[in-house]
Structures are given as C-alpha cells and as structure tokens.
Short mmCIF file of C-alpha atoms in Angstrom, two decimals:
data_model
loop_
_atom_site.label_atom_id
_atom_site.label_comp_id
_atom_site.label_asym_id
_atom_site.label_seq_id
_atom_site.Cartn_x
_atom_site.Cartn_y
_atom_site.Cartn_z
CA MET A 1 0.00 0.00 0.00
CA THR A 2 1.40 3.40 -0.92
CA SER A 3 0.82 6.25 1.44
CA SER A 4 -0.83 9.49 0.51
CA PRO A 5 -0.03 12.85 2.12
CA THR A 6 -3.46 13.12 3.70
CA ASP A 7 -3.26 9.86 5.65
CA SER A 8 -2.26 10.01 9.27
CA LYS A 9 1.09 8.33 9.82
CA ALA A 10 -0.28 5.98 12.47
CA THR A 11 -2.92 4.68 10.11
CA ASN A 12 -0.38 4.08 7.40
CA ILE A 13 1.77 2.01 9.72
CA VAL A 14 -1.11 -0.11 10.92
CA TRP A 15 -2.36 -0.77 7.41
CA HIS A 16 1.04 -1.33 5.97
CA GLU A 17 1.86 -3.97 8.56
CA ALA A 18 -1.37 -5.71 7.73
CA ALA A 19 -0.68 -5.71 4.00
CA VAL A 20 -2.00 -8.83 2.32
CA ASP A 21 0.58 -10.94 0.55
CA ARG A 22 0.85 -14.50 -0.64
CA ASP A 23 2.15 -15.76 2.70
CA SER A 24 -0.65 -14.19 4.69
CA ARG A 25 -3.18 -15.71 2.30
CA ALA A 26 -1.55 -19.13 2.65
CA SER A 27 -1.71 -18.81 6.45
CA GLN A 28 -5.34 -17.84 6.41
CA ARG A 29 -6.42 -20.53 3.93
CA GLY A 30 -4.21 -23.25 5.30
CA HIS A 31 -2.53 -24.09 2.00
CA ARG A 32 0.10 -22.75 -0.37
CA SER A 33 -0.69 -21.84 -3.94
CA ALA A 34 0.97 -23.30 -7.03
CA ILE A 35 0.61 -23.50 -10.79
CA LEU A 36 -0.24 -26.92 -12.22
CA TRP A 37 0.68 -26.57 -15.88
CA PHE A 38 -0.94 -29.35 -17.94
CA THR A 39 0.61 -29.76 -21.39
CA GLY A 40 0.03 -32.30 -24.15
CA LEU A 41 -1.49 -32.96 -27.54
CA SER A 42 -5.01 -31.99 -28.43
CA GLY A 43 -7.23 -34.82 -27.21
CA ALA A 44 -4.71 -35.96 -24.58
CA GLY A 45 -7.20 -35.11 -21.86
CA LYS A 46 -5.53 -32.04 -20.32
CA SER A 47 -8.73 -30.16 -19.67
CA THR A 48 -10.55 -33.28 -18.52
CA LEU A 49 -7.81 -34.12 -16.04
CA ALA A 50 -7.35 -30.52 -14.86
CA ASN A 51 -11.07 -30.13 -14.24
CA ALA A 52 -11.31 -33.46 -12.44
CA VAL A 53 -8.36 -32.55 -10.19
CA ASN A 54 -10.02 -29.19 -9.64
CA VAL A 55 -13.22 -30.84 -8.42
CA GLU A 56 -11.19 -33.02 -6.08
CA LEU A 57 -9.24 -30.08 -4.63
CA PHE A 58 -12.40 -28.02 -4.29
CA GLN A 59 -13.96 -30.82 -2.30
CA TRP A 60 -10.95 -30.60 0.01
CA GLY A 61 -11.93 -26.96 0.56
CA LEU A 62 -8.97 -25.48 -1.29
CA ALA A 63 -8.93 -22.30 -3.40
CA THR A 64 -8.43 -23.43 -6.99
CA TYR A 65 -9.12 -22.31 -10.54
CA VAL A 66 -8.79 -23.77 -14.03
CA LEU A 67 -7.58 -21.66 -16.94
CA ASP A 68 -8.29 -23.35 -20.25
CA GLY A 69 -9.37 -22.61 -23.79
CA ASP A 70 -12.98 -22.17 -22.73
CA ASN A 71 -12.38 -19.16 -20.50
CA VAL A 72 -9.21 -17.70 -22.03
CA ARG A 73 -9.34 -18.00 -25.82
CA HIS A 74 -12.65 -16.14 -26.21
CA GLY A 75 -11.79 -13.57 -23.57
CA LEU A 76 -8.31 -12.37 -22.70
CA CYS A 77 -6.79 -13.83 -25.86
CA CYS A 78 -9.66 -13.25 -28.30
CA ASP A 79 -7.41 -10.95 -30.32
CA LEU A 80 -4.90 -13.73 -30.99
CA GLY A 81 -4.82 -16.22 -33.83
CA PHE A 82 -2.65 -19.27 -34.35
CA SER A 83 0.48 -17.82 -35.95
CA ASP A 84 3.74 -18.60 -34.18
CA ALA A 85 3.87 -15.11 -32.68
CA ASP A 86 0.27 -15.27 -31.52
CA ARG A 87 0.68 -18.72 -29.97
CA GLU A 88 3.72 -17.48 -28.08
CA GLU A 89 1.82 -14.39 -26.89
CA ASN A 90 -1.12 -16.60 -25.88
CA ILE A 91 1.08 -18.70 -23.62
CA ARG A 92 2.87 -15.60 -22.31
CA ARG A 93 -0.42 -14.07 -21.18
CA ILE A 94 -1.60 -17.32 -19.63
CA GLY A 95 1.66 -17.51 -17.68
CA GLU A 96 1.21 -13.94 -16.45
CA VAL A 97 -2.40 -14.53 -15.43
CA ALA A 98 -1.44 -17.77 -13.68
CA LYS A 99 1.18 -15.77 -11.78
CA LEU A 100 -1.49 -13.31 -10.61
CA PHE A 101 -3.68 -16.18 -9.41
CA LEU A 102 -0.66 -17.72 -7.69
CA ASP A 103 -0.07 -14.43 -5.90
CA ALA A 104 -3.76 -14.38 -4.95
CA GLY A 105 -3.24 -17.69 -3.13
CA VAL A 106 -5.09 -19.83 -5.65
CA ILE A 107 -3.92 -23.26 -6.85
CA THR A 108 -4.10 -22.59 -10.58
CA LEU A 109 -4.50 -25.35 -13.16
CA THR A 110 -3.74 -24.39 -16.76
CA ALA A 111 -4.75 -26.70 -19.59
CA PHE A 112 -3.29 -25.70 -22.95
CA VAL A 113 -1.41 -27.66 -25.60
CA SER A 114 1.55 -25.28 -25.04
CA PRO A 115 3.67 -27.28 -27.52
CA PHE A 116 6.90 -25.30 -27.30
CA ARG A 117 9.45 -25.89 -24.56
CA ALA A 118 10.67 -22.29 -24.66
CA ASP A 119 7.18 -20.92 -24.00
CA ARG A 120 6.59 -23.27 -21.08
CA ASP A 121 10.02 -22.47 -19.67
CA ARG A 122 9.25 -18.77 -19.84
CA ALA A 123 6.06 -19.35 -17.85
CA ARG A 124 8.07 -21.40 -15.33
CA ALA A 125 10.69 -18.65 -15.02
CA LEU A 126 8.02 -16.10 -14.07
CA VAL A 127 7.48 -17.77 -10.72
CA GLY A 128 9.61 -19.31 -8.01
CA SER A 129 11.02 -22.80 -8.01
CA GLY A 130 8.50 -25.21 -6.58
CA ASP A 131 5.59 -23.03 -7.66
CA PHE A 132 5.45 -24.44 -11.18
CA ILE A 133 4.42 -28.05 -11.56
CA GLU A 134 4.58 -29.18 -15.18
CA ILE A 135 2.30 -32.11 -15.89
CA HIS A 136 2.76 -33.86 -19.21
CA CYS A 137 -0.46 -35.50 -20.33
CA ALA A 138 1.28 -38.14 -22.37
CA ALA A 139 -1.34 -39.99 -24.36
CA GLY A 140 0.20 -40.95 -27.69
CA LEU A 141 -0.70 -39.29 -30.95
CA GLU A 142 -2.52 -42.37 -32.20
CA ILE A 143 -4.90 -42.37 -29.24
CA CYS A 144 -5.43 -38.62 -29.38
CA GLU A 145 -6.23 -38.84 -33.06
CA GLN A 146 -8.65 -41.73 -32.46
CA ARG A 147 -10.43 -39.71 -29.79
CA ASP A 148 -10.43 -36.50 -31.85
CA PRO A 149 -13.15 -35.02 -29.60
CA LYS A 150 -13.42 -31.80 -31.59
CA GLY A 151 -12.80 -33.26 -35.04
CA LEU A 152 -9.59 -31.23 -35.31
CA TYR A 153 -7.29 -34.07 -36.35
CA ALA A 154 -9.61 -34.91 -39.25
CA LYS A 155 -9.46 -31.29 -40.38
CA ALA A 156 -5.70 -31.19 -39.94
CA ARG A 157 -5.29 -34.38 -42.01
CA ALA A 158 -7.52 -32.88 -44.68
CA GLY A 159 -5.33 -29.78 -44.71
CA VAL A 160 -8.19 -27.57 -43.54
CA ILE A 161 -6.24 -26.66 -40.41
CA LYS A 162 -2.62 -25.70 -41.06
CA GLU A 163 0.15 -26.15 -38.52
CA PHE A 164 -1.74 -28.49 -36.24
CA THR A 165 0.29 -29.77 -33.30
CA GLY A 166 1.32 -33.40 -33.77
CA ILE A 167 0.38 -33.44 -37.45
CA SER A 168 1.98 -30.47 -39.18
CA SER A 169 3.55 -28.65 -36.24
CA PRO A 170 5.82 -30.17 -33.59
CA TYR A 171 4.95 -31.01 -30.01
CA GLU A 172 8.04 -30.61 -27.89
CA ALA A 173 7.47 -33.01 -25.01
CA PRO A 174 8.80 -31.85 -21.63
CA GLU A 175 12.19 -33.37 -20.89
CA SER A 176 11.86 -33.38 -17.13
CA PRO A 177 8.33 -32.47 -16.12
CA GLU A 178 7.41 -32.71 -12.47
CA LEU A 179 4.86 -35.31 -13.50
CA ARG A 180 4.28 -37.39 -16.62
CA ILE A 181 0.89 -39.05 -16.75
CA ASP A 182 -0.33 -41.67 -19.18
CA THR A 183 -3.66 -40.10 -20.02
CA SER A 184 -4.63 -43.00 -22.23
CA GLY A 185 -5.55 -44.72 -18.96
CA ARG A 186 -8.44 -44.30 -16.54
CA LEU A 187 -9.27 -40.77 -15.42
CA GLU A 188 -9.68 -41.83 -11.78
CA ASP A 189 -6.15 -43.22 -11.76
CA ASN A 190 -4.76 -40.08 -13.38
CA VAL A 191 -6.46 -37.88 -10.80
CA ALA A 192 -5.12 -40.06 -7.99
CA GLU A 193 -1.59 -39.70 -9.39
CA VAL A 194 -1.78 -35.92 -9.40
CA ILE A 195 -3.28 -35.77 -5.91
CA SER A 196 -0.65 -38.15 -4.62
CA TYR A 197 2.11 -35.97 -6.09
CA LEU A 198 0.68 -32.82 -4.50
CA GLU A 199 0.48 -34.61 -1.14
CA GLY A 200 4.04 -35.78 -1.53
CA GLN A 201 5.13 -32.20 -2.12
CA GLY A 202 3.31 -31.09 1.00
CA LEU A 203 1.18 -28.75 -1.05
CA ILE A 204 -2.01 -30.36 0.15
CA ALA A 205 -2.69 -32.53 3.17
CA ALA A 206 -5.61 -34.70 4.11
CA ASP A 207 -7.19 -33.54 7.40
CA MET B 1 -15.57 -30.81 -17.79
CA THR B 2 -15.52 -32.40 -21.20
CA SER B 3 -15.71 -36.16 -21.40
CA SER B 4 -13.23 -38.33 -23.16
CA PRO B 5 -14.05 -41.64 -24.81
CA THR B 6 -11.98 -43.63 -22.33
CA ASP B 7 -13.83 -42.42 -19.24
CA SER B 8 -16.55 -44.62 -17.88
CA LYS B 9 -19.92 -42.98 -18.18
CA ALA B 10 -20.66 -43.28 -14.48
CA THR B 11 -17.48 -41.42 -13.58
CA ASN B 12 -18.28 -38.65 -15.99
CA ILE B 13 -21.69 -38.17 -14.49
CA VAL B 14 -20.41 -38.04 -10.91
CA TRP B 15 -17.68 -35.57 -11.76
CA HIS B 16 -19.84 -33.48 -13.97
CA GLU B 17 -22.43 -33.06 -11.24
CA ALA B 18 -19.71 -31.93 -8.90
CA ALA B 19 -18.34 -29.40 -11.38
CA VAL B 20 -17.03 -26.29 -9.67
CA ASP B 21 -18.67 -23.05 -10.68
CA ARG B 22 -19.02 -19.57 -9.27
CA ASP B 23 -22.10 -20.49 -7.23
CA SER B 24 -20.49 -23.51 -5.62
CA ARG B 25 -17.46 -21.41 -4.70
CA ALA B 26 -19.71 -18.73 -3.19
CA SER B 27 -21.49 -21.39 -1.14
CA GLN B 28 -18.25 -22.86 0.11
CA ARG B 29 -16.64 -19.52 0.97
CA GLY B 30 -19.74 -17.88 2.32
CA HIS B 31 -19.60 -14.84 0.09
CA ARG B 32 -20.28 -13.76 -3.47
CA SER B 33 -17.56 -12.35 -5.69
CA ALA B 34 -17.63 -8.95 -7.40
CA ILE B 35 -15.43 -6.51 -9.25
CA LEU B 36 -14.69 -3.23 -7.46
CA TRP B 37 -13.47 -0.98 -10.26
CA PHE B 38 -11.66 2.05 -8.84
CA THR B 39 -11.22 4.88 -11.36
CA GLY B 40 -9.85 8.40 -11.02
CA LEU B 41 -6.96 10.73 -11.77
CA SER B 42 -3.36 9.83 -11.06
CA GLY B 43 -2.78 10.68 -7.41
CA ALA B 44 -6.46 10.41 -6.51
CA GLY B 45 -5.65 7.52 -4.19
CA LYS B 46 -7.19 4.62 -6.11
CA SER B 47 -4.48 2.13 -5.26
CA THR B 48 -4.22 3.34 -1.66
CA LEU B 49 -7.95 2.96 -1.15
CA ALA B 50 -8.19 -0.35 -3.01
CA ASN B 51 -5.36 -1.83 -0.95
CA ALA B 52 -6.80 -0.54 2.32
CA VAL B 53 -10.21 -2.02 1.49
CA ASN B 54 -8.43 -5.22 0.52
CA VAL B 55 -6.75 -5.43 3.95
CA GLU B 56 -10.10 -4.87 5.62
CA LEU B 57 -11.86 -7.57 3.57
CA PHE B 58 -8.97 -9.98 4.10
CA GLN B 59 -9.32 -9.49 7.84
CA TRP B 60 -12.95 -10.47 7.45
CA GLY B 61 -11.68 -13.73 5.98
CA LEU B 62 -12.84 -13.06 2.43
CA ALA B 63 -11.12 -14.09 -0.82
CA THR B 64 -9.90 -10.86 -2.40
CA TYR B 65 -7.25 -9.58 -4.80
CA VAL B 66 -6.02 -6.21 -6.05
CA LEU B 67 -5.06 -5.69 -9.69
CA ASP B 68 -3.10 -2.48 -10.14
CA GLY B 69 -0.22 -1.02 -12.08
CA ASP B 70 2.31 -2.78 -9.87
CA ASN B 71 1.28 -6.28 -10.81
CA VAL B 72 -0.22 -5.77 -14.27
CA ARG B 73 1.78 -3.15 -16.18
CA HIS B 74 5.11 -4.99 -15.85
CA GLY B 75 3.57 -8.41 -16.40
CA LEU B 76 0.49 -9.12 -18.47
CA CYS B 77 0.57 -5.72 -20.15
CA CYS B 78 4.33 -5.19 -20.43
CA ASP B 79 4.00 -5.16 -24.22
CA LEU B 80 1.69 -2.14 -24.15
CA GLY B 81 2.60 1.53 -24.25
CA PHE B 82 0.42 4.58 -23.75
CA SER B 83 -1.04 5.18 -27.22
CA ASP B 84 -4.85 5.32 -27.38
CA ALA B 85 -4.99 1.81 -28.81
CA ASP B 86 -2.63 0.44 -26.15
CA ARG B 87 -4.50 2.10 -23.30
CA GLU B 88 -7.74 0.62 -24.59
CA GLU B 89 -6.15 -2.83 -24.88
CA ASN B 90 -4.70 -2.44 -21.37
CA ILE B 91 -8.15 -1.85 -19.88
CA ARG B 92 -9.65 -4.61 -22.03
CA ARG B 93 -7.19 -7.16 -20.64
CA ILE B 94 -7.71 -5.97 -17.08
CA GLY B 95 -11.46 -6.38 -17.54
CA GLU B 96 -10.97 -9.91 -18.88
CA VAL B 97 -8.64 -10.88 -16.03
CA ALA B 98 -11.02 -9.38 -13.47
CA LYS B 99 -13.76 -11.52 -15.02
CA LEU B 100 -11.65 -14.65 -14.51
CA PHE B 101 -11.06 -13.73 -10.86
CA LEU B 102 -14.78 -13.05 -10.47
CA ASP B 103 -15.50 -16.51 -11.84
CA ALA B 104 -12.94 -17.91 -9.39
CA GLY B 105 -14.99 -16.49 -6.53
CA VAL B 106 -12.61 -13.68 -5.67
CA ILE B 107 -13.67 -10.12 -4.78
CA THR B 108 -11.45 -8.30 -7.25
CA LEU B 109 -10.34 -4.70 -6.78
CA THR B 110 -8.90 -2.97 -9.85
CA ALA B 111 -7.07 0.34 -9.47
CA PHE B 112 -6.33 2.02 -12.81
CA VAL B 113 -6.92 5.56 -14.07
CA SER B 114 -9.16 4.04 -16.79
CA PRO B 115 -10.05 7.54 -18.03
CA PHE B 116 -12.42 6.62 -20.85
CA ARG B 117 -16.07 5.85 -20.22
CA ALA B 118 -16.30 3.49 -23.20
CA ASP B 119 -13.44 1.33 -21.88
CA ARG B 120 -14.97 1.10 -18.40
CA ASP B 121 -18.38 0.33 -19.88
CA ARG B 122 -16.89 -2.49 -21.93
CA ALA B 123 -15.41 -3.99 -18.75
CA ARG B 124 -18.80 -3.64 -17.06
CA ALA B 125 -20.56 -5.32 -19.99
CA LEU B 126 -18.30 -8.39 -19.67
CA VAL B 127 -19.95 -9.38 -16.40
CA GLY B 128 -23.44 -9.51 -14.99
CA SER B 129 -25.35 -6.62 -13.52
CA GLY B 130 -24.51 -6.25 -9.86
CA ASP B 131 -21.08 -7.81 -10.35
CA PHE B 132 -19.42 -4.55 -11.40
CA ILE B 133 -19.12 -1.83 -8.79
CA GLU B 134 -17.62 1.33 -10.25
CA ILE B 135 -15.98 3.50 -7.59
CA HIS B 136 -15.00 6.99 -8.66
CA CYS B 137 -12.09 8.26 -6.56
CA ALA B 138 -13.02 11.88 -6.97
CA ALA B 139 -10.19 13.97 -5.55
CA GLY B 140 -9.95 17.12 -7.66
CA LEU B 141 -7.16 17.76 -10.13
CA GLU B 142 -5.65 20.46 -7.92
CA ILE B 143 -5.22 18.09 -5.00
CA CYS B 144 -3.92 15.26 -7.19
CA GLU B 145 -1.38 17.61 -8.75
CA GLN B 146 -0.30 18.87 -5.31
CA ARG B 147 0.21 15.30 -4.13
CA ASP B 148 1.95 14.22 -7.34
CA PRO B 149 3.35 11.12 -5.56
CA LYS B 150 5.27 9.92 -8.61
CA GLY B 151 6.24 13.34 -10.01
CA LEU B 152 4.15 12.66 -13.09
CA TYR B 153 2.21 15.92 -13.09
CA ALA B 154 5.46 17.90 -13.01
CA LYS B 155 6.68 15.94 -16.03
CA ALA B 156 3.36 16.39 -17.81
CA ARG B 157 3.42 20.15 -17.20
CA ALA B 158 6.97 20.24 -18.51
CA GLY B 159 5.83 18.41 -21.62
CA VAL B 160 8.04 15.42 -20.86
CA ILE B 161 4.98 13.16 -20.67
CA LYS B 162 2.55 13.63 -23.54
CA GLU B 163 -1.18 12.94 -23.23
CA PHE B 164 -1.28 12.84 -19.46
CA THR B 165 -4.77 12.37 -18.02
CA GLY B 166 -6.14 15.59 -16.53
CA ILE B 167 -3.45 17.74 -18.14
CA SER B 168 -3.25 16.96 -21.83
CA SER B 169 -5.71 14.08 -22.12
CA PRO B 170 -9.29 14.02 -20.83
CA TYR B 171 -10.59 12.18 -17.78
CA GLU B 172 -14.18 11.19 -18.43
CA ALA B 173 -15.69 11.01 -14.96
CA PRO B 174 -18.32 8.29 -14.44
CA GLU B 175 -21.82 9.68 -14.81
CA SER B 176 -23.51 7.24 -12.49
CA PRO B 177 -20.92 5.16 -10.65
CA GLU B 178 -22.12 2.84 -7.92
CA LEU B 179 -20.01 4.90 -5.54
CA ARG B 180 -18.33 8.30 -5.71
CA ILE B 181 -15.82 8.91 -2.96
CA ASP B 182 -14.10 12.15 -2.07
CA THR B 183 -10.58 10.80 -1.80
CA SER B 184 -9.22 14.17 -0.74
CA GLY B 185 -10.52 13.20 2.71
CA ARG B 186 -9.31 10.74 5.34
CA LEU B 187 -8.48 7.22 4.19
CA GLU B 188 -10.28 5.63 7.16
CA ASP B 189 -13.49 7.40 6.21
CA ASN B 190 -13.12 6.36 2.56
CA VAL B 191 -12.60 2.73 3.53
CA ALA B 192 -15.62 2.85 5.82
CA GLU B 193 -17.73 4.23 2.97
CA VAL B 194 -16.78 1.37 0.65
CA ILE B 195 -17.33 -1.27 3.33
CA SER B 196 -20.67 0.23 4.23
CA TYR B 197 -21.73 0.14 0.57
CA LEU B 198 -20.72 -3.52 0.24
CA GLU B 199 -22.68 -4.38 3.38
CA GLY B 200 -25.67 -2.48 2.05
CA GLN B 201 -25.51 -4.56 -1.12
CA GLY B 202 -25.40 -7.76 0.92
CA LEU B 203 -22.06 -8.64 -0.65
CA ILE B 204 -20.38 -8.89 2.73
CA ALA B 205 -21.86 -9.31 6.18
CA ALA B 206 -20.38 -8.91 9.64
CA ASP B 207 -20.56 -12.16 11.59
#
C-alpha cells in the first residue's frame, strides 16, 4: 500500500503492517498456492484431467481455478490467432495470469497444448522454483487422433487446419516435467496420481 | 468438464455433477464475488484505497485480490505503451482478467486511471449486472497535482509526458458510478464508505 499525504502516519503504519501478501493468504487458507501446468497434444485429456483434479481439490476446501481454452481463448486472448507469434503471446499471457492467481493464493490449473518448450520455460521462469508443476499428459498421438473429440485431427489431415500440433507442427514433449501421466488410462487413476504428487510435495494434506 | 471416450460414463456423471462453478465457490466460501473498479486521476488515491479495502476484507476472511499497475503493467501488459490503442487494450485485458477472478470467486479490486467511459463500460458489460461496482475516486485535479506522488504531473506540465490524463488528455468522470468517494478526505473514512456500501448490497456481512 502506498501512502498518501493526507493519511495520518499511524494509520499508514497499521495498514502497511497488515498488507496482504501470498504468505498471509496461505496462512489464512491453510494451503500454499501453485501452478499446475498441464501440457500435451489436443485430445490428450488435459482439460478433462485438470477439471477433475479441480473438483477433487475443491472438495478438500482449497482455493483453486482452471484456466483453459474455454475461458481464455474467447476472452483475454480473443485478439490472438494461431500464428507462431500469436501462440507465443497466448502462452505468455496465460503464464502472467497464472502468476497473478498464484499471488492471490489460488492453486491454478492451466490446460493448454503449449507445444513449445521455450514458451513453457518462460512461464516457469516467471514464478519461483516449486511453484510451477509441469504435468505432461502423455497420451500418444494415435490415441489422441482416435479420440479427436473436436474433429480437429480430421481437419488437420484434410489440410483444412494448417500447422496443427502433432500433425503439421511439432509437439516438444517436456524433458523433465514434475509429472508425466499416461492419459490413455483411466481418469480416476490419473487424478489419484496428481493428488498423490501434490500430497508428496506437502502442497495439500488430508485432514 | 468435457468427457473423453476412455472415461466410464458413471465417472463422468459423478464428476460433472460436482463441477465447480461460481455459485459452488460462493457457497463454500460464504460470500459472493464482485469486481470493485476504482477509477480516477493519477494521485487520486485509487491504489491506496483499493489496498486498504483489501486489507479490511482480508481481515474479514474473504477471498480478495487487487489488480493495479504494480502487478499488471510490468507483467500481463508489459508489451503495451500509452497510445490510445494500447490504453484501450490495457483496460480490455484488465477487464478480462477481473472476469476470470470473479469466476474464481474472488472479490477483485482494480485500481487504474481508466479515463475513458467506453473502456470502463466495456469492462462492465463483460460481467453480470450487480457484479461490477464502479468506484470513482473523486479527488480534484488540484489536490492530485499537489500530491503528485510519482512526479508525473510535473513531467506532464513540462511536456516530458505527452497525453497525461487531466493535463493533456481528458478524464471522463463516471456519470452514475455505484459509488463516488471524495478521496481528498481521510483514508479511514473512505474505507468505511466502501465497506458500508458492500454491506448495504449484501455482498459482505459482519458475523
């Protein structure tokens, strides 16, 4: 809080000491915040897994939020297309917004293809070590293409969509993600793996 | 949550029913979210007031967050300058981020000059009626220029800063803000006014 000349000094001191920061939020809520960055091919189940973990964490009473295509692409990033520059800017903004949520004490789950290592690393570098948990949703291309929940692979194969990740544009898999999950398996198992990791890190704790 | 072909139907139903939305967050936390949009001249005390209200609400145990120049201009909006187009885009992004925080159940306080009515109205239109509380920090230009906490008015008068709000660029005061506060007065009184308004709206309630 900045002071203004009309404030009494005593008031400023009291309010300054009480300033709300990430630590005070963690103390009040009983848990730290973190960014859970889900990355993987289209159809790998990032959003499904992130939302399922979110439900689980919410039921534990934790402050959480999912950023994904549904609430970001049509809003904050509605001015961006799919050129290389725009995809980079998209991920940059998501990283910055995730950082704000982190600061607000919220466990933030982001679910975007985010195919390029450099973009993910930039997002990681925005926040402190231990605050960024990269989760590779590692269903293989064949399975993702079979699922094709939005019909995007079909369009990419037909050449209707250019530069589609996995088909005509590379997916740079994380080399050492905090967590690599085989999302061709059962959702319940995948959720349990994430929860178990978060418990192991002391980020969350069963009562 | 979107379903994926490998999930069992039963699981999908259970998890879908438990999906976390704004209402379920409000129920769990015991309070609704809202956007408190502070607007006014540089030096009017927007950030001071927003942060003081934030401390107060935090002490009530509520989920809150302040978006201001400190955490937005160097991060999410670091690519933007001060041209008309960039200022508009700056406010657009802030509105979109505030909307995400609103959805996350957080009482979100934004503290930006936001001089143009059209930009503020666009931010208001993003969210539902009753979710956007415009607070005009209405210290007069003379007082703001006397305070000049960052030396910006001096630079604007010297022509070093072009298009400075109140000097060489207009400030379009809100015509019917939810709250107009004389921020030339005492901070404690200003905070009390905001809190009293929020109580009157049933947004917050003393235990």
